[in-house]
Amino acid sequence: MTLIGKKDAWALASIGAGVLSTNPLFAGDPHALAALALPAAGASWFAWKRARDWLDLTDTKSREGFVLPSDAPTEEHMLESAGLRFGYTRDDNRPVDIDDNLLMRHTAVVGQSGVGKTTLGEFLLWQQAARGGGFIFIDAKLDSKTRNRMGYMMDVLGRSDDFYVLNVDDPENSNTYAPIL
């Protein structure tokens, strides 16, 4: 069991407080009895960490052991510097690069809420901006955190003049655009 983090430190400190409260100097003191709640909490935390793995009945071992092997790479899809890196194959950790010719029209990233669409989009846009390319990022839930991260990204790359935000919900806080052009 690896000990890391604040919760483990507090658990160890509370067990130490319990050991200290067993000193004969504190015998007969009701406060010392109350102090025994601390080691009980610390021991409970460590017991929970240990038992959590075997209490979880989800069978991840047999599923995780199965990795669908990747197809043999084709030169046009696995070029090192001719496209955007989408990630790595699960079976042998080869890079998956999508050639620019396949990205010339549109790329849509779709999925359930919370699966990482915005994170993947930011990762791809960072690569595109770093190599001098352009992009249009449309996010229906664009929050200030995402907008600020993208602005920071463009600022770090020295392209802050190329960053425009169109916000139809707040025209006062938006760049202008001509829908006819």
PDB file of C-alpha atoms in Angstrom, residues 37-115:
ATOM      1  CA  ALA A  37     -11.390   8.478  18.115  1.00  0.00           C
ATOM      2  CA  LEU A  38      -8.508   9.882  16.061  1.00  0.00           C
ATOM      3  CA  PRO A  39      -6.618   6.589  15.699  1.00  0.00           C
ATOM      4  CA  ALA A  40      -9.894   4.837  14.975  1.00  0.00           C
ATOM      5  CA  ALA A  41     -10.480   7.270  12.104  1.00  0.00           C
ATOM      6  CA  GLY A  42      -6.904   6.858  10.842  1.00  0.00           C
ATOM      7  CA  ALA A  43      -7.049   3.081  11.021  1.00  0.00           C
ATOM      8  CA  SER A  44     -10.432   3.137   9.284  1.00  0.00           C
ATOM      9  CA  TRP A  45      -8.960   5.175   6.437  1.00  0.00           C
ATOM     10  CA  PHE A  46      -6.127   2.683   5.921  1.00  0.00           C
ATOM     11  CA  ALA A  47      -8.536  -0.249   6.179  1.00  0.00           C
ATOM     12  CA  TRP A  48     -10.790   1.387   3.570  1.00  0.00           C
ATOM     13  CA  LYS A  49      -7.842   1.904   1.213  1.00  0.00           C
ATOM     14  CA  ARG A  50      -6.872  -1.744   1.599  1.00  0.00           C
ATOM     15  CA  ALA A  51     -10.434  -3.126   1.304  1.00  0.00           C
ATOM     16  CA  ARG A  52     -11.591  -0.818  -1.479  1.00  0.00           C
ATOM     17  CA  ASP A  53      -9.866  -2.883  -4.166  1.00  0.00           C
ATOM     18  CA  TRP A  54     -11.417  -6.206  -3.218  1.00  0.00           C
ATOM     19  CA  LEU A  55     -14.822  -4.693  -2.396  1.00  0.00           C
ATOM     20  CA  ASP A  56     -15.110  -3.359  -5.929  1.00  0.00           C
ATOM     21  CA  LEU A  57     -16.773  -6.210  -7.789  1.00  0.00           C
ATOM     22  CA  THR A  58     -16.095  -4.775 -11.237  1.00  0.00           C
ATOM     23  CA  ASP A  59     -14.069  -7.280 -13.206  1.00  0.00           C
ATOM     24  CA  THR A  60     -11.467  -5.056 -14.799  1.00  0.00           C
ATOM     25  CA  LYS A  61      -8.701  -7.647 -15.011  1.00  0.00           C
ATOM     26  CA  SER A  62     -10.245  -9.841 -17.695  1.00  0.00           C
ATOM     27  CA  ARG A  63     -11.432  -6.847 -19.719  1.00  0.00           C
ATOM     28  CA  GLU A  64      -8.212  -4.916 -19.322  1.00  0.00           C
ATOM     29  CA  GLY A  65      -6.251  -7.948 -20.433  1.00  0.00           C
ATOM     30  CA  PHE A  66      -8.069  -7.797 -23.752  1.00  0.00           C
ATOM     31  CA  VAL A  67      -6.604  -5.196 -26.048  1.00  0.00           C
ATOM     32  CA  LEU A  68      -7.839  -5.132 -29.598  1.00  0.00           C
ATOM     33  CA  PRO A  69      -4.649  -5.257 -31.659  1.00  0.00           C
ATOM     34  CA  SER A  70      -4.045  -2.286 -33.896  1.00  0.00           C
ATOM     35  CA  ASP A  71      -4.063  -2.674 -37.638  1.00  0.00           C
ATOM     36  CA  ALA A  72      -0.741  -2.586 -39.381  1.00  0.00           C
ATOM     37  CA  PRO A  73       0.230   1.053 -39.873  1.00  0.00           C
ATOM     38  CA  THR A  74      -0.059   2.551 -43.302  1.00  0.00           C
ATOM     39  CA  GLU A  75       2.431   5.163 -44.322  1.00  0.00           C
ATOM     40  CA  GLU A  76      -0.227   7.772 -45.030  1.00  0.00           C
ATOM     41  CA  HIS A  77      -1.750   7.581 -41.535  1.00  0.00           C
ATOM     42  CA  MET A  78       1.347   7.208 -39.376  1.00  0.00           C
ATOM     43  CA  LEU A  79       3.719   9.893 -40.600  1.00  0.00           C
ATOM     44  CA  GLU A  80       5.672  11.534 -37.813  1.00  0.00           C
ATOM     45  CA  SER A  81       5.389  15.189 -38.791  1.00  0.00           C
ATOM     46  CA  ALA A  82       2.788  15.405 -41.531  1.00  0.00           C
ATOM     47  CA  GLY A  83      -0.306  15.753 -39.390  1.00  0.00           C
ATOM     48  CA  LEU A  84      -1.780  15.959 -35.937  1.00  0.00           C
ATOM     49  CA  ARG A  85      -1.026  13.420 -33.234  1.00  0.00           C
ATOM     50  CA  PHE A  86      -4.293  11.999 -31.912  1.00  0.00           C
ATOM     51  CA  GLY A  87      -2.634   9.701 -29.391  1.00  0.00           C
ATOM     52  CA  TYR A  88      -0.966   6.325 -29.141  1.00  0.00           C
ATOM     53  CA  THR A  89      -2.104   2.778 -29.834  1.00  0.00           C
ATOM     54  CA  ARG A  90      -3.025   0.827 -26.738  1.00  0.00           C
ATOM     55  CA  ASP A  91      -1.279  -2.415 -27.645  1.00  0.00           C
ATOM     56  CA  ASP A  92       2.233  -1.308 -28.597  1.00  0.00           C
ATOM     57  CA  ASN A  93       2.245   2.434 -27.886  1.00  0.00           C
ATOM     58  CA  ARG A  94       2.807   3.575 -31.475  1.00  0.00           C
ATOM     59  CA  PRO A  95       1.869   7.169 -32.300  1.00  0.00           C
ATOM     60  CA  VAL A  96      -1.341   7.737 -34.255  1.00  0.00           C
ATOM     61  CA  ASP A  97      -0.863  10.728 -36.530  1.00  0.00           C
ATOM     62  CA  ILE A  98      -3.620  11.815 -38.895  1.00  0.00           C
ATOM     63  CA  ASP A  99      -2.327  13.240 -42.154  1.00  0.00           C
ATOM     64  CA  ASP A 100      -3.227  16.833 -43.004  1.00  0.00           C
ATOM     65  CA  ASN A 101      -4.941  15.742 -46.220  1.00  0.00           C
ATOM     66  CA  LEU A 102      -7.493  13.838 -44.140  1.00  0.00           C
ATOM     67  CA  LEU A 103      -8.141  16.913 -41.973  1.00  0.00           C
ATOM     68  CA  MET A 104      -8.737  19.409 -44.777  1.00  0.00           C
ATOM     69  CA  ARG A 105     -12.492  19.655 -44.345  1.00  0.00           C
ATOM     70  CA  HIS A 106     -13.893  19.272 -40.858  1.00  0.00           C
ATOM     71  CA  THR A 107     -13.074  17.266 -37.789  1.00  0.00           C
ATOM     72  CA  ALA A 108     -15.878  16.665 -35.319  1.00  0.00           C
ATOM     73  CA  VAL A 109     -15.197  15.273 -31.873  1.00  0.00           C
ATOM     74  CA  VAL A 110     -18.402  13.847 -30.408  1.00  0.00           C
ATOM     75  CA  GLY A 111     -19.141  11.893 -27.252  1.00  0.00           C
ATOM     76  CA  GLN A 112     -20.859  11.853 -23.899  1.00  0.00           C
ATOM     77  CA  SER A 113     -20.401  14.593 -21.360  1.00  0.00           C
ATOM     78  CA  GLY A 114     -17.201  14.231 -19.392  1.00  0.00           C
ATOM     79  CA  VAL A 115     -15.300  11.880 -21.703  1.00  0.00           C
TER      80      VAL A 115
END
